[in-house]
Amino acid sequence: MTPNLVAGLEPPYYTAVFTSVRPDDPEGFAETDARMLEIVSGLPGFLGAEGARTPGGIGITVAYFRDLASLDAWRDHAEHQAAKRRGREQWYESYSVHIGKVERSYGFERG
Amino acid sequence: MTPNLVAGLEPPYYTAVFTSVRPDDPEGFAETDARMLEIVSGLPGFLGAEGARTPGGIGITVAYFRDLASLDAWRDHAEHQAAKRRGREQWYESYSVHIGKVERSYGFERG
């Protein structure tokens, strides 16, 4: 199955870029990760997310939001905050978050 | 070796998020990819880049630039434009580009 990209977004919108270093399959991670996707998918203003991870390398997740209010609602969600605490305590060696306002985007799809 | 993240960037700066779907190891790709990193690393205003790719899944590259002028210089670079044409003709099933202005960022590193 060919994976699908998030496409067709109309600027302006926001990207939350999350880059991280962690072990390959830490205990409890996959369940929490799935739960976080479930929660964020139900929030107003959430437009989609994509993730990639090179085995033994870094992981990058990009989440797309309509506006800062929806992005902040996700940042402040209680279960998300608990997951972030656990992430810092147990899973991640390091991570960075970059919140960007997108005014320009384009895409390509094979015809 | 623990991989390193691009860290310590001071807003404002720009993220160029490139998400893509392509075969695992297409002919000629690795050489061009390495050459592109060599070129962009020499451009004024380039602050770093990170890439991740899930085998059989999608790839995400994030490049960081000081301003739109440096980002546009990269977009318009002749060798980069030729690589993009080859990418559309030979390598990529699909891709998306999202250019964002970052006003907020933070990070975590295990102590």
CSV table of N, CA, C and O in Angstrom, one decimal, chain B residues 2-81:
chain,number,residue,atom,x,y,z
B,2,THR,N,24.8,8.4,19.1
B,2,THR,CA,23.5,9.0,19.2
B,2,THR,C,23.4,10.1,18.2
B,2,THR,O,24.3,11.0,18.1
B,3,PRO,N,22.3,10.1,17.4
B,3,PRO,CA,22.2,11.2,16.4
B,3,PRO,C,21.9,12.5,17.0
B,3,PRO,O,21.4,12.6,18.1
B,4,ASN,N,22.3,13.6,16.4
B,4,ASN,CA,22.1,14.9,16.9
B,4,ASN,C,21.0,15.6,16.2
B,4,ASN,O,20.8,15.5,15.0
B,5,LEU,N,20.2,16.4,17.0
B,5,LEU,CA,19.2,17.3,16.4
B,5,LEU,C,19.8,18.7,16.2
B,5,LEU,O,20.7,19.1,16.9
B,6,VAL,N,19.2,19.4,15.3
B,6,VAL,CA,19.4,20.8,15.1
B,6,VAL,C,18.8,21.5,16.4
B,6,VAL,O,17.6,21.3,16.6
B,7,ALA,N,19.6,22.2,17.1
B,7,ALA,CA,19.1,22.8,18.4
B,7,ALA,C,19.6,24.2,18.5
B,7,ALA,O,20.5,24.6,17.9
B,8,GLY,N,19.0,24.9,19.4
B,8,GLY,CA,19.5,26.2,19.8
B,8,GLY,C,19.2,27.3,18.8
B,8,GLY,O,19.8,28.4,18.8
B,9,LEU,N,18.2,27.1,17.9
B,9,LEU,CA,17.9,28.1,17.0
B,9,LEU,C,17.1,29.2,17.6
B,9,LEU,O,16.2,29.0,18.4
B,10,GLU,N,17.4,30.5,17.3
B,10,GLU,CA,16.7,31.6,17.9
B,10,GLU,C,15.6,32.2,16.9
B,10,GLU,O,16.0,32.6,15.8
B,11,PRO,N,14.3,32.1,17.3
B,11,PRO,CA,13.3,32.7,16.4
B,11,PRO,C,13.6,34.2,16.2
B,11,PRO,O,14.1,34.8,17.1
B,12,PRO,N,13.1,34.8,15.1
B,12,PRO,CA,12.4,34.1,14.0
B,12,PRO,C,13.3,33.4,13.1
B,12,PRO,O,14.5,33.9,12.8
B,13,TYR,N,12.9,32.2,12.5
B,13,TYR,CA,13.6,31.5,11.4
B,13,TYR,C,12.5,30.8,10.7
B,13,TYR,O,11.3,30.9,11.0
B,14,TYR,N,12.9,30.1,9.6
B,14,TYR,CA,12.0,29.5,8.7
B,14,TYR,C,12.2,28.0,8.7
B,14,TYR,O,13.4,27.5,8.7
B,15,THR,N,11.2,27.2,8.6
B,15,THR,CA,11.3,25.7,8.4
B,15,THR,C,10.7,25.4,7.0
B,15,THR,O,9.6,25.9,6.6
B,16,ALA,N,11.5,24.7,6.2
B,16,ALA,CA,11.0,24.1,5.0
B,16,ALA,C,10.7,22.6,5.2
B,16,ALA,O,11.7,21.8,5.4
B,17,VAL,N,9.5,22.2,5.3
B,17,VAL,CA,9.1,20.8,5.6
B,17,VAL,C,8.8,20.2,4.3
B,17,VAL,O,8.0,20.6,3.5
B,18,PHE,N,9.6,19.1,4.0
B,18,PHE,CA,9.4,18.3,2.7
B,18,PHE,C,9.0,16.9,3.1
B,18,PHE,O,9.8,16.2,3.7
B,19,THR,N,7.8,16.5,2.7
B,19,THR,CA,7.3,15.2,3.0
B,19,THR,C,7.2,14.5,1.6
B,19,THR,O,6.8,15.1,0.6
B,20,SER,N,7.6,13.2,1.6
B,20,SER,CA,7.6,12.5,0.3
B,20,SER,C,7.3,11.0,0.4
B,20,SER,O,7.5,10.4,1.4
B,21,VAL,N,6.9,10.5,-0.7
B,21,VAL,CA,6.7,9.1,-0.9
B,21,VAL,C,7.5,8.7,-2.2
B,21,VAL,O,7.4,9.3,-3.2
B,22,ARG,N,8.4,7.7,-2.0
B,22,ARG,CA,9.3,7.2,-3.1
B,22,ARG,C,9.7,5.8,-2.8
B,22,ARG,O,9.6,5.3,-1.7
B,23,PRO,N,10.2,5.1,-3.8
B,23,PRO,CA,10.8,3.7,-3.5
B,23,PRO,C,12.0,3.8,-2.6
B,23,PRO,O,12.5,4.9,-2.4
B,24,ASP,N,12.3,2.7,-2.0
B,24,ASP,CA,13.3,2.7,-1.0
B,24,ASP,C,14.7,3.2,-1.4
B,24,ASP,O,15.4,3.9,-0.7
B,25,ASP,N,15.2,2.8,-2.6
B,25,ASP,CA,16.6,3.2,-2.9
B,25,ASP,C,16.7,3.4,-4.4
B,25,ASP,O,17.4,2.6,-5.1
B,26,PRO,N,16.0,4.4,-5.0
B,26,PRO,CA,16.0,4.5,-6.4
B,26,PRO,C,17.4,4.9,-7.0
B,26,PRO,O,18.2,5.5,-6.3
B,27,GLU,N,17.6,4.5,-8.2
B,27,GLU,CA,18.9,4.8,-8.9
B,27,GLU,C,19.3,6.2,-8.9
B,27,GLU,O,18.5,7.1,-9.4
B,28,GLY,N,20.5,6.5,-8.5
B,28,GLY,CA,21.0,7.9,-8.6
B,28,GLY,C,20.5,8.8,-7.4
B,28,GLY,O,21.0,9.9,-7.3
B,29,PHE,N,19.6,8.3,-6.6
B,29,PHE,CA,19.0,9.2,-5.6
B,29,PHE,C,20.1,9.6,-4.5
B,29,PHE,O,20.2,10.8,-4.2
B,30,ALA,N,20.8,8.6,-4.0
B,30,ALA,CA,21.7,8.9,-2.8
B,30,ALA,C,22.7,9.9,-3.2
B,30,ALA,O,23.0,10.8,-2.4
B,31,GLU,N,23.3,9.8,-4.4
B,31,GLU,CA,24.3,10.8,-4.8
B,31,GLU,C,23.8,12.2,-4.9
B,31,GLU,O,24.4,13.1,-4.5
B,32,THR,N,22.6,12.3,-5.5
B,32,THR,CA,22.0,13.6,-5.6
B,32,THR,C,21.6,14.2,-4.3
B,32,THR,O,21.9,15.4,-4.0
B,33,ASP,N,21.1,13.4,-3.4
B,33,ASP,CA,20.8,13.8,-2.1
B,33,ASP,C,22.0,14.4,-1.3
B,33,ASP,O,21.9,15.4,-0.7
B,34,ALA,N,23.1,13.6,-1.4
B,34,ALA,CA,24.3,14.1,-0.8
B,34,ALA,C,24.8,15.4,-1.4
B,34,ALA,O,25.3,16.3,-0.7
B,35,ARG,N,24.7,15.5,-2.7
B,35,ARG,CA,25.2,16.7,-3.4
B,35,ARG,C,24.3,17.9,-3.0
B,35,ARG,O,24.8,19.0,-2.8
B,36,MET,N,23.0,17.7,-2.8
B,36,MET,CA,22.1,18.8,-2.4
B,36,MET,C,22.4,19.3,-1.0
B,36,MET,O,22.4,20.5,-0.8
B,37,LEU,N,22.7,18.4,-0.1
B,37,LEU,CA,23.1,18.8,1.2
B,37,LEU,C,24.4,19.6,1.2
B,37,LEU,O,24.5,20.6,2.0
B,38,GLU,N,25.3,19.2,0.4
B,38,GLU,CA,26.6,19.9,0.2
B,38,GLU,C,26.3,21.3,-0.2
B,38,GLU,O,26.9,22.3,0.3
B,39,ILE,N,25.5,21.5,-1.2
B,39,ILE,CA,25.2,22.8,-1.8
B,39,ILE,C,24.5,23.7,-0.7
B,39,ILE,O,24.9,24.8,-0.4
B,40,VAL,N,23.4,23.2,-0.1
B,40,VAL,CA,22.6,24.0,0.8
B,40,VAL,C,23.4,24.4,2.0
B,40,VAL,O,23.3,25.5,2.5
B,41,SER,N,24.3,23.5,2.4
B,41,SER,CA,25.1,23.8,3.6
B,41,SER,C,26.1,25.0,3.4
B,41,SER,O,26.5,25.6,4.3
B,42,GLY,N,26.3,25.3,2.1
B,42,GLY,CA,27.2,26.4,1.8
B,42,GLY,C,26.5,27.7,1.6
B,42,GLY,O,27.1,28.8,1.4
B,43,LEU,N,25.2,27.7,1.7
B,43,LEU,CA,24.4,28.9,1.4
B,43,LEU,C,24.3,29.8,2.7
B,43,LEU,O,24.0,29.3,3.7
B,44,PRO,N,24.5,31.1,2.5
B,44,PRO,CA,24.3,32.0,3.7
B,44,PRO,C,22.8,31.9,4.2
B,44,PRO,O,21.9,31.8,3.4
B,45,GLY,N,22.6,31.8,5.5
B,45,GLY,CA,21.3,31.8,6.0
B,45,GLY,C,20.8,30.3,6.2
B,45,GLY,O,19.7,30.2,6.8
B,46,PHE,N,21.5,29.3,5.8
B,46,PHE,CA,21.1,28.0,6.1
B,46,PHE,C,21.6,27.6,7.5
B,46,PHE,O,22.7,27.8,7.9
B,47,LEU,N,20.6,27.1,8.3
B,47,LEU,CA,20.9,26.9,9.7
B,47,LEU,C,21.0,25.4,10.1
B,47,LEU,O,21.3,25.1,11.2
B,48,GLY,N,20.7,24.5,9.1
B,48,GLY,CA,20.7,23.1,9.4
B,48,GLY,C,19.6,22.3,8.8
B,48,GLY,O,18.7,22.9,8.2
B,49,ALA,N,19.7,21.0,8.8
B,49,ALA,CA,18.6,20.2,8.3
B,49,ALA,C,18.6,18.8,9.0
B,49,ALA,O,19.6,18.4,9.6
B,50,GLU,N,17.4,18.2,8.9
B,50,GLU,CA,17.2,16.9,9.5
B,50,GLU,C,16.3,16.1,8.6
B,50,GLU,O,15.4,16.6,8.0
B,51,GLY,N,16.6,14.8,8.6
B,51,GLY,CA,15.8,13.9,7.8
B,51,GLY,C,15.5,12.6,8.5
B,51,GLY,O,16.3,12.1,9.3
B,52,ALA,N,14.3,12.0,8.2
B,52,ALA,CA,13.9,10.7,8.7
B,52,ALA,C,13.1,10.0,7.7
B,52,ALA,O,12.3,10.7,6.9
B,53,ARG,N,13.2,8.7,7.6
B,53,ARG,CA,12.4,8.0,6.7
B,53,ARG,C,12.0,6.6,7.2
B,53,ARG,O,12.9,5.8,7.6
B,54,THR,N,10.8,6.3,7.3
B,54,THR,CA,10.3,5.0,7.7
B,54,THR,C,10.4,4.1,6.5
B,54,THR,O,9.8,4.4,5.5
B,55,PRO,N,11.1,2.9,6.7
B,55,PRO,CA,11.2,2.0,5.5
B,55,PRO,C,9.8,1.6,5.1
B,55,PRO,O,9.0,1.2,5.9
B,56,GLY,N,9.5,1.7,3.8
B,56,GLY,CA,8.2,1.4,3.3
B,56,GLY,C,7.1,2.5,3.6
B,56,GLY,O,6.0,2.3,3.2
B,57,GLY,N,7.5,3.5,4.3
B,57,GLY,CA,6.6,4.6,4.6
B,57,GLY,C,7.0,5.9,4.0
B,57,GLY,O,7.5,5.9,2.9
B,58,ILE,N,6.8,7.0,4.7
B,58,ILE,CA,7.1,8.3,4.1
B,58,ILE,C,8.4,8.8,4.6
B,58,ILE,O,8.9,8.3,5.7
B,59,GLY,N,8.9,9.8,3.9
B,59,GLY,CA,10.1,10.5,4.4
B,59,GLY,C,9.8,11.9,4.7
B,59,GLY,O,8.9,12.5,4.1
B,60,ILE,N,10.5,12.5,5.7
B,60,ILE,CA,10.3,13.9,6.1
B,60,ILE,C,11.7,14.5,6.2
B,60,ILE,O,12.5,14.0,7.0
B,61,THR,N,11.9,15.6,5.5
B,61,THR,CA,13.1,16.4,5.7
B,61,THR,C,12.7,17.8,6.2
B,61,THR,O,11.7,18.3,5.7
B,62,VAL,N,13.4,18.3,7.2
B,62,VAL,CA,13.1,19.7,7.6
B,62,VAL,C,14.4,20.4,7.5
B,62,VAL,O,15.5,20.0,8.0
B,63,ALA,N,14.4,21.5,6.7
B,63,ALA,CA,15.6,22.4,6.6
B,63,ALA,C,15.2,23.8,7.3
B,63,ALA,O,14.1,24.2,7.2
B,64,TYR,N,16.2,24.3,7.9
B,64,TYR,CA,16.0,25.5,8.7
B,64,TYR,C,16.8,26.7,8.1
B,64,TYR,O,18.0,26.5,7.7
B,65,PHE,N,16.2,27.8,7.9
B,65,PHE,CA,16.8,29.0,7.2
B,65,PHE,C,16.5,30.2,8.1
B,65,PHE,O,15.5,30.4,8.7
B,66,ARG,N,17.5,31.2,8.0
B,66,ARG,CA,17.3,32.4,8.8
B,66,ARG,C,16.2,33.3,8.2
B,66,ARG,O,15.5,33.9,9.0
B,67,ASP,N,16.0,33.3,6.9
B,67,ASP,CA,15.0,34.2,6.4
B,67,ASP,C,14.5,33.7,5.0
B,67,ASP,O,15.1,32.7,4.5
B,68,LEU,N,13.5,34.4,4.5
B,68,LEU,CA,13.0,33.9,3.2
B,68,LEU,C,14.0,34.1,2.0
B,68,LEU,O,13.9,33.4,1.1
B,69,ALA,N,14.8,35.1,2.2
B,69,ALA,CA,15.8,35.3,1.1
B,69,ALA,C,16.7,34.1,0.9
B,69,ALA,O,17.0,33.7,-0.2
B,70,SER,N,17.2,33.6,2.0
B,70,SER,CA,18.1,32.4,2.0
B,70,SER,C,17.3,31.2,1.5
B,70,SER,O,17.8,30.4,0.7
B,71,LEU,N,16.1,31.1,1.9
B,71,LEU,CA,15.2,30.0,1.5
B,71,LEU,C,15.0,30.0,0.0
B,71,LEU,O,15.0,29.0,-0.7
B,72,ASP,N,14.7,31.2,-0.5
B,72,ASP,CA,14.4,31.4,-1.9
B,72,ASP,C,15.7,31.2,-2.8
B,72,ASP,O,15.6,30.7,-3.9
B,73,ALA,N,16.9,31.6,-2.2
B,73,ALA,CA,18.1,31.3,-2.9
B,73,ALA,C,18.3,29.8,-3.1
B,73,ALA,O,18.8,29.3,-4.2
B,74,TRP,N,17.9,29.0,-2.1
B,74,TRP,CA,18.0,27.6,-2.2
B,74,TRP,C,17.0,27.0,-3.3
B,74,TRP,O,17.3,26.2,-4.1
B,75,ARG,N,15.8,27.5,-3.2
B,75,ARG,CA,14.7,27.1,-4.1
B,75,ARG,C,15.2,27.4,-5.6
B,75,ARG,O,14.9,26.5,-6.4
B,76,ASP,N,15.8,28.5,-5.8
B,76,ASP,CA,16.2,28.9,-7.2
B,76,ASP,C,17.5,28.4,-7.6
B,76,ASP,O,17.9,28.7,-8.8
B,77,HIS,N,18.3,27.7,-6.8
B,77,HIS,CA,19.6,27.3,-7.2
B,77,HIS,C,19.5,26.3,-8.4
B,77,HIS,O,18.7,25.4,-8.4
B,78,ALA,N,20.3,26.5,-9.4
B,78,ALA,CA,20.1,25.8,-10.7
B,78,ALA,C,20.3,24.3,-10.5
B,78,ALA,O,19.5,23.5,-11.0
B,79,GLU,N,21.3,23.8,-9.7
B,79,GLU,CA,21.4,22.4,-9.5
B,79,GLU,C,20.3,21.8,-8.7
B,79,GLU,O,19.9,20.7,-8.9
B,80,HIS,N,19.7,22.6,-7.8
B,80,HIS,CA,18.6,22.1,-7.0
B,80,HIS,C,17.4,22.0,-7.9
B,80,HIS,O,16.6,21.0,-7.8
B,81,GLN,N,17.2,23.0,-8.8
B,81,GLN,CA,16.1,22.9,-9.7
B,81,GLN,C,16.1,21.7,-10.6
B,81,GLN,O,15.1,21.0,-10.9
